[in-house]
Amino acid sequence: MKEEKRPNIILFLADDMGFSDIGCYGSEIPTPSIDRMAACGLRYTQMYSNARCCPSRASLLTGLYPHQAGVGHMTGNIGIPEYQGYLNENCLTLAEGLKNCGYRTGMVGKWHVGGEYGHREEAGSIAGQEGYPTPLQRGFDRFYGTLEGAGNYYNPVTLTEDGKWLSVKPSEDFYYTEKIAEKSCEYIRQFSGGGNPYFLYVAFNAPHWPLHAREKDIREREGSYLCGWDEIRRQRYRRQVEMGLVRDIWDMSPRDAESPDWDSMEEKDWEDIKMAVYAAQVMEMDRAVGQIMEAVQDTGEEEDTVFLFLSDNGACAEELPPDGWVMNFAEGMTLDGRTVAVGNQTRKRPGGEDTYISYGLPWANVSNTPFRLFKHWIHEGGIASPFVVQWKKGIREKGVLRHTPVHFIDIFPTLLELAGGRYPDKKGDKTLIPLQGESLAVSFAGNVEEGREWERERPIYWEHEGNCGVRLGKYKLVRKYPGPFELYDMDRDRTELHDIAAEEKETADRLKGLFYDWMQNTKVRDWDEVLAWMKQNG
């Protein structure tokens, strides 16, 4: 009997992109490449991240909760193993697991699970730093990208390829999203043919701040947002209901309390251009996705390739200050010697290398339509991610929605099953923590029974900076630190507007018990304890 060909796998990850920011999830932003992917495959309406870049990436790459992988907070090492800020040796990465199955492996883009490398002039040798693993030390054959988070799209810090630091030359017409597409296509051509399948992890920096985009794309969207954030939210919500992504019994969350009324804004042109640049960044990412998928088509392997697209957390409401921590991610001068205007107070037209700003809370509220809150928090606005899957050979249904709650921890067991692999008990002399997710392969294949979807067995848990929660069936228990726990019936109220913790106290108490058991088993520390530890240890 002829052995079934194992599929190639390409995993796309957006950065800080909200639930509604692509066309097939209700956006007005043109994203034809991702929309085509959705039309050929599946869209999941309840995919969950961990509300922040590094913890989400840790779960995506390991199939574990972030604390189990060593990235319980961010990339700083606070002296507690679960919060060391880089992937530990008690986890296996997707690249390592698929490499064990004979896959060739490549990564292009943002790593951000290896600790704090600093600027290139401070970092010294990359590969030799104890405790600061790069993709090459964690199973990837090839790597081009940035090691830390965020950064100038025209001159990113910590840019490397295959273990060597890279510098952008002033004469280069460099733009990071375009370079990610170029390098991804190069790796696809290198990996294609030869018998063995490949895994390519494409981790975009877009549309994370700063607002950097090509001027031609900015001009295409400029003026589109003069109707204001309230109207854009209403338009997106209507499209989501029409698409079946959102149930009309879920009221759209009200405009965030910190977002002013659009009519009260004096500088509407300034607000319009910020959102136009953000939209341009999403468009440029979609264009890169299209170029990468076209490269696969050119090799004749599209039918046998699984494409997956997600975002690492909800939209980001951060307002950038004029100095301080932002410059850890960026150079203070442009390549041609101009000073970079940092911070949202500058009122300088964004998009170019000489600016460094974000689009702010009101537009992030739009990106997370119809949900409330943002990146950092465990309410739906912080954790709800689009999830699109195309696999022409393995997914029979086209343009179909899946409504079962799923999580980043489910990606590893899913892809390992598709690759015909087995998760080992050990890596060398290190005992591995078992995978925490559940395979979605049966969900890819079709309904378990006519009219029914695959249903997960295990609860989903979260904790980030004291914001925490658990999802079991239709119920979600959630807490915004340092407030009380809230309980929501997600079948009736996924926009989390009607807290039923007092009405269904028994359910709330049962979920609290599950959560605290998980905390103990996973060695999650109380956030007040972590803050005290950080203060004591500098």
PDB file of N, CA, C and O in Angstrom, residues 308-366:
ATOM      1  N   LEU A 308      -2.154  28.000   7.394  1.00  0.00           N
ATOM      2  CA  LEU A 308      -2.892  28.429   8.574  1.00  0.00           C
ATOM      3  C   LEU A 308      -2.559  29.898   8.845  1.00  0.00           C
ATOM      4  O   LEU A 308      -1.396  30.307   8.741  1.00  0.00           O
ATOM      5  N   PHE A 309      -3.580  30.671   9.207  1.00  0.00           N
ATOM      6  CA  PHE A 309      -3.377  32.100   9.486  1.00  0.00           C
ATOM      7  C   PHE A 309      -4.040  32.459  10.807  1.00  0.00           C
ATOM      8  O   PHE A 309      -5.222  32.171  11.022  1.00  0.00           O
ATOM      9  N   LEU A 310      -3.268  33.121  11.720  1.00  0.00           N
ATOM     10  CA  LEU A 310      -3.768  33.551  13.020  1.00  0.00           C
ATOM     11  C   LEU A 310      -3.149  34.895  13.382  1.00  0.00           C
ATOM     12  O   LEU A 310      -2.230  35.371  12.715  1.00  0.00           O
ATOM     13  N   SER A 311      -3.631  35.471  14.500  1.00  0.00           N
ATOM     14  CA  SER A 311      -3.030  36.670  15.084  1.00  0.00           C
ATOM     15  C   SER A 311      -2.667  36.381  16.534  1.00  0.00           C
ATOM     16  O   SER A 311      -3.399  35.666  17.225  1.00  0.00           O
ATOM     17  N   ASP A 312      -1.540  36.928  17.004  1.00  0.00           N
ATOM     18  CA  ASP A 312      -1.012  36.527  18.314  1.00  0.00           C
ATOM     19  C   ASP A 312      -1.770  37.101  19.501  1.00  0.00           C
ATOM     20  O   ASP A 312      -1.606  36.636  20.625  1.00  0.00           O
ATOM     21  N   ASN A 313      -2.587  38.111  19.308  1.00  0.00           N
ATOM     22  CA  ASN A 313      -3.447  38.658  20.367  1.00  0.00           C
ATOM     23  C   ASN A 313      -4.395  39.665  19.734  1.00  0.00           C
ATOM     24  O   ASN A 313      -4.321  39.927  18.536  1.00  0.00           O
ATOM     25  N   GLY A 314      -5.271  40.223  20.560  1.00  0.00           N
ATOM     26  CA  GLY A 314      -6.156  41.258  20.064  1.00  0.00           C
ATOM     27  C   GLY A 314      -5.410  42.543  19.783  1.00  0.00           C
ATOM     28  O   GLY A 314      -4.205  42.667  20.031  1.00  0.00           O
ATOM     29  N   ALA A 315      -6.135  43.526  19.280  1.00  0.00           N
ATOM     30  CA  ALA A 315      -5.514  44.799  18.905  1.00  0.00           C
ATOM     31  C   ALA A 315      -4.960  45.512  20.128  1.00  0.00           C
ATOM     32  O   ALA A 315      -5.436  45.352  21.250  1.00  0.00           O
ATOM     33  N   CYS A 316      -3.950  46.348  19.878  1.00  0.00           N
ATOM     34  CA  CYS A 316      -3.188  46.998  20.936  1.00  0.00           C
ATOM     35  C   CYS A 316      -3.647  48.444  21.112  1.00  0.00           C
ATOM     36  O   CYS A 316      -3.634  49.229  20.163  1.00  0.00           O
ATOM     37  N   ALA A 317      -4.016  48.796  22.340  1.00  0.00           N
ATOM     38  CA  ALA A 317      -4.522  50.142  22.637  1.00  0.00           C
ATOM     39  C   ALA A 317      -3.437  51.069  23.177  1.00  0.00           C
ATOM     40  O   ALA A 317      -3.753  52.174  23.624  1.00  0.00           O
ATOM     41  N   GLU A 318      -2.186  50.647  23.120  1.00  0.00           N
ATOM     42  CA  GLU A 318      -1.107  51.439  23.730  1.00  0.00           C
ATOM     43  C   GLU A 318      -0.883  52.769  22.998  1.00  0.00           C
ATOM     44  O   GLU A 318      -0.832  52.812  21.768  1.00  0.00           O
ATOM     45  N   GLU A 319      -0.755  53.824  23.779  1.00  0.00           N
ATOM     46  CA  GLU A 319      -0.334  55.124  23.263  1.00  0.00           C
ATOM     47  C   GLU A 319       1.167  55.250  23.510  1.00  0.00           C
ATOM     48  O   GLU A 319       1.630  55.080  24.639  1.00  0.00           O
ATOM     49  N   LEU A 320       1.941  55.523  22.474  1.00  0.00           N
ATOM     50  CA  LEU A 320       3.387  55.532  22.624  1.00  0.00           C
ATOM     51  C   LEU A 320       3.878  56.870  23.186  1.00  0.00           C
ATOM     52  O   LEU A 320       3.490  57.933  22.693  1.00  0.00           O
ATOM     53  N   PRO A 321       4.739  56.814  24.199  1.00  0.00           N
ATOM     54  CA  PRO A 321       5.292  58.039  24.783  1.00  0.00           C
ATOM     55  C   PRO A 321       6.386  58.616  23.892  1.00  0.00           C
ATOM     56  O   PRO A 321       6.901  57.926  23.002  1.00  0.00           O
ATOM     57  N   PRO A 322       6.784  59.868  24.127  1.00  0.00           N
ATOM     58  CA  PRO A 322       7.801  60.488  23.276  1.00  0.00           C
ATOM     59  C   PRO A 322       9.220  59.993  23.529  1.00  0.00           C
ATOM     60  O   PRO A 322      10.122  60.345  22.784  1.00  0.00           O
ATOM     61  N   ASP A 323       9.436  59.204  24.562  1.00  0.00           N
ATOM     62  CA  ASP A 323      10.785  58.686  24.831  1.00  0.00           C
ATOM     63  C   ASP A 323      10.636  57.428  25.683  1.00  0.00           C
ATOM     64  O   ASP A 323       9.554  56.890  25.850  1.00  0.00           O
ATOM     65  N   GLY A 324      11.753  56.969  26.230  1.00  0.00           N
ATOM     66  CA  GLY A 324      11.684  55.851  27.167  1.00  0.00           C
ATOM     67  C   GLY A 324      11.776  54.500  26.493  1.00  0.00           C
ATOM     68  O   GLY A 324      12.546  54.295  25.567  1.00  0.00           O
ATOM     69  N   TRP A 325      10.903  53.563  26.959  1.00  0.00           N
ATOM     70  CA  TRP A 325      11.062  52.161  26.608  1.00  0.00           C
ATOM     71  C   TRP A 325      10.894  51.876  25.127  1.00  0.00           C
ATOM     72  O   TRP A 325      11.416  50.890  24.621  1.00  0.00           O
ATOM     73  N   VAL A 326      10.186  52.707  24.404  1.00  0.00           N
ATOM     74  CA  VAL A 326       9.985  52.475  22.971  1.00  0.00           C
ATOM     75  C   VAL A 326      11.309  52.348  22.243  1.00  0.00           C
ATOM     76  O   VAL A 326      11.485  51.521  21.336  1.00  0.00           O
ATOM     77  N   MET A 327      12.302  53.151  22.642  1.00  0.00           N
ATOM     78  CA  MET A 327      13.550  53.166  21.895  1.00  0.00           C
ATOM     79  C   MET A 327      14.381  51.900  22.093  1.00  0.00           C
ATOM     80  O   MET A 327      15.380  51.697  21.422  1.00  0.00           O
ATOM     81  N   ASN A 328      13.961  51.017  23.014  1.00  0.00           N
ATOM     82  CA  ASN A 328      14.613  49.710  23.093  1.00  0.00           C
ATOM     83  C   ASN A 328      14.381  48.904  21.818  1.00  0.00           C
ATOM     84  O   ASN A 328      15.131  47.976  21.516  1.00  0.00           O
ATOM     85  N   PHE A 329      13.316  49.250  21.096  1.00  0.00           N
ATOM     86  CA  PHE A 329      12.950  48.507  19.899  1.00  0.00           C
ATOM     87  C   PHE A 329      13.356  49.206  18.608  1.00  0.00           C
ATOM     88  O   PHE A 329      13.050  48.731  17.534  1.00  0.00           O
ATOM     89  N   ALA A 330      13.992  50.369  18.709  1.00  0.00           N
ATOM     90  CA  ALA A 330      14.195  51.150  17.495  1.00  0.00           C
ATOM     91  C   ALA A 330      15.469  51.975  17.575  1.00  0.00           C
ATOM     92  O   ALA A 330      15.990  52.255  18.650  1.00  0.00           O
ATOM     93  N   GLU A 331      15.950  52.358  16.427  1.00  0.00           N
ATOM     94  CA  GLU A 331      17.060  53.296  16.348  1.00  0.00           C
ATOM     95  C   GLU A 331      16.522  54.720  16.475  1.00  0.00           C
ATOM     96  O   GLU A 331      15.417  55.021  16.033  1.00  0.00           O
ATOM     97  N   GLY A 332      17.307  55.598  17.085  1.00  0.00           N
ATOM     98  CA  GLY A 332      16.880  56.975  17.267  1.00  0.00           C
ATOM     99  C   GLY A 332      17.018  57.837  16.029  1.00  0.00           C
ATOM    100  O   GLY A 332      16.451  58.926  15.961  1.00  0.00           O
ATOM    101  N   MET A 333      17.783  57.338  15.044  1.00  0.00           N
ATOM    102  CA  MET A 333      18.007  58.084  13.801  1.00  0.00           C
ATOM    103  C   MET A 333      17.613  57.217  12.614  1.00  0.00           C
ATOM    104  O   MET A 333      17.735  55.992  12.647  1.00  0.00           O
ATOM    105  N   THR A 334      17.166  57.848  11.551  1.00  0.00           N
ATOM    106  CA  THR A 334      16.894  57.125  10.318  1.00  0.00           C
ATOM    107  C   THR A 334      18.217  56.747   9.654  1.00  0.00           C
ATOM    108  O   THR A 334      19.290  57.231  10.032  1.00  0.00           O
ATOM    109  N   LEU A 335      18.135  55.901   8.661  1.00  0.00           N
ATOM    110  CA  LEU A 335      19.348  55.463   7.962  1.00  0.00           C
ATOM    111  C   LEU A 335      20.074  56.617   7.297  1.00  0.00           C
ATOM    112  O   LEU A 335      21.298  56.581   7.141  1.00  0.00           O
ATOM    113  N   ASP A 336      19.330  57.655   6.900  1.00  0.00           N
ATOM    114  CA  ASP A 336      19.981  58.802   6.258  1.00  0.00           C
ATOM    115  C   ASP A 336      20.230  59.965   7.235  1.00  0.00           C
ATOM    116  O   ASP A 336      20.455  61.102   6.826  1.00  0.00           O
ATOM    117  N   GLY A 337      20.164  59.672   8.552  1.00  0.00           N
ATOM    118  CA  GLY A 337      20.609  60.648   9.540  1.00  0.00           C
ATOM    119  C   GLY A 337      19.575  61.583  10.111  1.00  0.00           C
ATOM    120  O   GLY A 337      19.916  62.512  10.846  1.00  0.00           O
ATOM    121  N   ARG A 338      18.282  61.368   9.865  1.00  0.00           N
ATOM    122  CA  ARG A 338      17.248  62.220  10.441  1.00  0.00           C
ATOM    123  C   ARG A 338      16.809  61.681  11.801  1.00  0.00           C
ATOM    124  O   ARG A 338      16.830  60.479  12.049  1.00  0.00           O
ATOM    125  N   THR A 339      16.385  62.565  12.681  1.00  0.00           N
ATOM    126  CA  THR A 339      15.883  62.163  13.992  1.00  0.00           C
ATOM    127  C   THR A 339      14.497  61.545  13.855  1.00  0.00           C
ATOM    128  O   THR A 339      13.644  62.065  13.133  1.00  0.00           O
ATOM    129  N   VAL A 340      14.291  60.431  14.546  1.00  0.00           N
ATOM    130  CA  VAL A 340      12.982  59.775  14.530  1.00  0.00           C
ATOM    131  C   VAL A 340      12.067  60.474  15.528  1.00  0.00           C
ATOM    132  O   VAL A 340      12.411  60.636  16.702  1.00  0.00           O
ATOM    133  N   ALA A 341      10.909  60.913  15.063  1.00  0.00           N
ATOM    134  CA  ALA A 341       9.918  61.558  15.934  1.00  0.00           C
ATOM    135  C   ALA A 341       9.103  60.467  16.617  1.00  0.00           C
ATOM    136  O   ALA A 341       8.259  59.820  15.991  1.00  0.00           O
ATOM    137  N   VAL A 342       9.378  60.269  17.912  1.00  0.00           N
ATOM    138  CA  VAL A 342       8.755  59.181  18.658  1.00  0.00           C
ATOM    139  C   VAL A 342       7.574  59.699  19.469  1.00  0.00           C
ATOM    140  O   VAL A 342       7.660  60.741  20.112  1.00  0.00           O
ATOM    141  N   GLY A 343       6.486  58.960  19.446  1.00  0.00           N
ATOM    142  CA  GLY A 343       5.355  59.270  20.304  1.00  0.00           C
ATOM    143  C   GLY A 343       4.154  59.794  19.551  1.00  0.00           C
ATOM    144  O   GLY A 343       4.275  60.448  18.514  1.00  0.00           O
ATOM    145  N   ASN A 344       2.985  59.533  20.105  1.00  0.00           N
ATOM    146  CA  ASN A 344       1.735  59.892  19.440  1.00  0.00           C
ATOM    147  C   ASN A 344       1.392  61.371  19.541  1.00  0.00           C
ATOM    148  O   ASN A 344       0.403  61.814  18.988  1.00  0.00           O
ATOM    149  N   GLN A 345       2.224  62.127  20.251  1.00  0.00           N
ATOM    150  CA  GLN A 345       1.943  63.550  20.410  1.00  0.00           C
ATOM    151  C   GLN A 345       2.500  64.394  19.270  1.00  0.00           C
ATOM    152  O   GLN A 345       2.268  65.594  19.213  1.00  0.00           O
ATOM    153  N   THR A 346       3.263  63.797  18.376  1.00  0.00           N
ATOM    154  CA  THR A 346       3.999  64.586  17.391  1.00  0.00           C
ATOM    155  C   THR A 346       3.102  65.222  16.337  1.00  0.00           C
ATOM    156  O   THR A 346       3.434  66.261  15.786  1.00  0.00           O
ATOM    157  N   ARG A 347       1.971  64.608  16.017  1.00  0.00           N
ATOM    158  CA  ARG A 347       1.082  65.046  14.944  1.00  0.00           C
ATOM    159  C   ARG A 347       1.793  65.090  13.593  1.00  0.00           C
ATOM    160  O   ARG A 347       1.373  65.772  12.679  1.00  0.00           O
ATOM    161  N   LYS A 348       2.866  64.352  13.469  1.00  0.00           N
ATOM    162  CA  LYS A 348       3.564  64.263  12.195  1.00  0.00           C
ATOM    163  C   LYS A 348       2.956  63.122  11.386  1.00  0.00           C
ATOM    164  O   LYS A 348       2.639  62.072  11.947  1.00  0.00           O
ATOM    165  N   ARG A 349       2.806  63.316  10.098  1.00  0.00           N
ATOM    166  CA  ARG A 349       2.187  62.291   9.254  1.00  0.00           C
ATOM    167  C   ARG A 349       2.923  60.967   9.438  1.00  0.00           C
ATOM    168  O   ARG A 349       4.130  60.861   9.192  1.00  0.00           O
ATOM    169  N   PRO A 350       2.228  59.916   9.858  1.00  0.00           N
ATOM    170  CA  PRO A 350       2.891  58.633  10.072  1.00  0.00           C
ATOM    171  C   PRO A 350       3.111  57.880   8.764  1.00  0.00           C
ATOM    172  O   PRO A 350       2.587  58.247   7.716  1.00  0.00           O
ATOM    173  N   GLY A 351       3.882  56.817   8.857  1.00  0.00           N
ATOM    174  CA  GLY A 351       4.124  55.947   7.713  1.00  0.00           C
ATOM    175  C   GLY A 351       5.583  55.848   7.349  1.00  0.00           C
ATOM    176  O   GLY A 351       6.058  54.789   6.944  1.00  0.00           O
ATOM    177  N   GLY A 352       6.331  56.952   7.489  1.00  0.00           N
ATOM    178  CA  GLY A 352       7.726  56.955   7.102  1.00  0.00           C
ATOM    179  C   GLY A 352       8.661  56.543   8.221  1.00  0.00           C
ATOM    180  O   GLY A 352       8.278  56.457   9.396  1.00  0.00           O
ATOM    181  N   GLU A 353       9.922  56.339   7.858  1.00  0.00           N
ATOM    182  CA  GLU A 353      10.932  55.872   8.802  1.00  0.00           C
ATOM    183  C   GLU A 353      11.203  56.880   9.917  1.00  0.00           C
ATOM    184  O   GLU A 353      11.661  56.506  11.003  1.00  0.00           O
ATOM    185  N   ASP A 354      10.910  58.138   9.680  1.00  0.00           N
ATOM    186  CA  ASP A 354      11.222  59.175  10.673  1.00  0.00           C
ATOM    187  C   ASP A 354      10.098  59.387  11.683  1.00  0.00           C
ATOM    188  O   ASP A 354      10.090  60.374  12.429  1.00  0.00           O
ATOM    189  N   THR A 355       9.126  58.479  11.742  1.00  0.00           N
ATOM    190  CA  THR A 355       8.070  58.529  12.760  1.00  0.00           C
ATOM    191  C   THR A 355       8.015  57.201  13.502  1.00  0.00           C
ATOM    192  O   THR A 355       8.462  56.158  12.988  1.00  0.00           O
ATOM    193  N   TYR A 356       7.431  57.250  14.711  1.00  0.00           N
ATOM    194  CA  TYR A 356       7.325  56.026  15.510  1.00  0.00           C
ATOM    195  C   TYR A 356       6.127  56.194  16.441  1.00  0.00           C
ATOM    196  O   TYR A 356       6.245  56.656  17.578  1.00  0.00           O
ATOM    197  N   ILE A 357       4.924  55.852  15.946  1.00  0.00           N
ATOM    198  CA  ILE A 357       3.710  56.044  16.724  1.00  0.00           C
ATOM    199  C   ILE A 357       2.803  54.828  16.598  1.00  0.00           C
ATOM    200  O   ILE A 357       3.052  53.924  15.791  1.00  0.00           O
ATOM    201  N   SER A 358       1.727  54.836  17.381  1.00  0.00           N
ATOM    202  CA  SER A 358       0.707  53.794  17.297  1.00  0.00           C
ATOM    203  C   SER A 358      -0.633  54.415  16.903  1.00  0.00           C
ATOM    204  O   SER A 358      -0.759  55.636  16.866  1.00  0.00           O
ATOM    205  N   TYR A 359      -1.645  53.575  16.645  1.00  0.00           N
ATOM    206  CA  TYR A 359      -2.924  54.149  16.215  1.00  0.00           C
ATOM    207  C   TYR A 359      -3.861  54.432  17.372  1.00  0.00           C
ATOM    208  O   TYR A 359      -4.872  55.100  17.212  1.00  0.00           O
ATOM    209  N   GLY A 360      -3.571  53.919  18.571  1.00  0.00           N
ATOM    210  CA  GLY A 360      -4.301  54.317  19.758  1.00  0.00           C
ATOM    211  C   GLY A 360      -5.544  53.518  20.076  1.00  0.00           C
ATOM    212  O   GLY A 360      -6.023  52.696  19.290  1.00  0.00           O
ATOM    213  N   LEU A 361      -6.079  53.790  21.264  1.00  0.00           N
ATOM    214  CA  LEU A 361      -7.186  52.997  21.819  1.00  0.00           C
ATOM    215  C   LEU A 361      -8.465  53.020  20.976  1.00  0.00           C
ATOM    216  O   LEU A 361      -9.066  51.963  20.759  1.00  0.00           O
ATOM    217  N   PRO A 362      -8.942  54.173  20.505  1.00  0.00           N
ATOM    218  CA  PRO A 362     -10.222  54.141  19.771  1.00  0.00           C
ATOM    219  C   PRO A 362     -10.197  53.254  18.533  1.00  0.00           C
ATOM    220  O   PRO A 362     -11.177  52.542  18.253  1.00  0.00           O
ATOM    221  N   TRP A 363      -9.085  53.280  17.783  1.00  0.00           N
ATOM    222  CA  TRP A 363      -9.016  52.424  16.598  1.00  0.00           C
ATOM    223  C   TRP A 363      -8.800  50.964  16.977  1.00  0.00           C
ATOM    224  O   TRP A 363      -9.282  50.052  16.284  1.00  0.00           O
ATOM    225  N   ALA A 364      -8.095  50.705  18.085  1.00  0.00           N
ATOM    226  CA  ALA A 364      -7.969  49.327  18.557  1.00  0.00           C
ATOM    227  C   ALA A 364      -9.340  48.778  18.939  1.00  0.00           C
ATOM    228  O   ALA A 364      -9.634  47.595  18.731  1.00  0.00           O
ATOM    229  N   ASN A 365     -10.195  49.629  19.481  1.00  0.00           N
ATOM    230  CA  ASN A 365     -11.563  49.255  19.791  1.00  0.00           C
ATOM    231  C   ASN A 365     -12.302  48.824  18.525  1.00  0.00           C
ATOM    232  O   ASN A 365     -13.114  47.886  18.532  1.00  0.00           O
ATOM    233  N   VAL A 366     -12.021  49.503  17.412  1.00  0.00           N
ATOM    234  CA  VAL A 366     -12.582  49.115  16.116  1.00  0.00           C
ATOM    235  C   VAL A 366     -12.046  47.746  15.698  1.00  0.00           C
ATOM    236  O   VAL A 366     -12.803  46.862  15.271  1.00  0.00           O
TER     237      VAL A 366
END
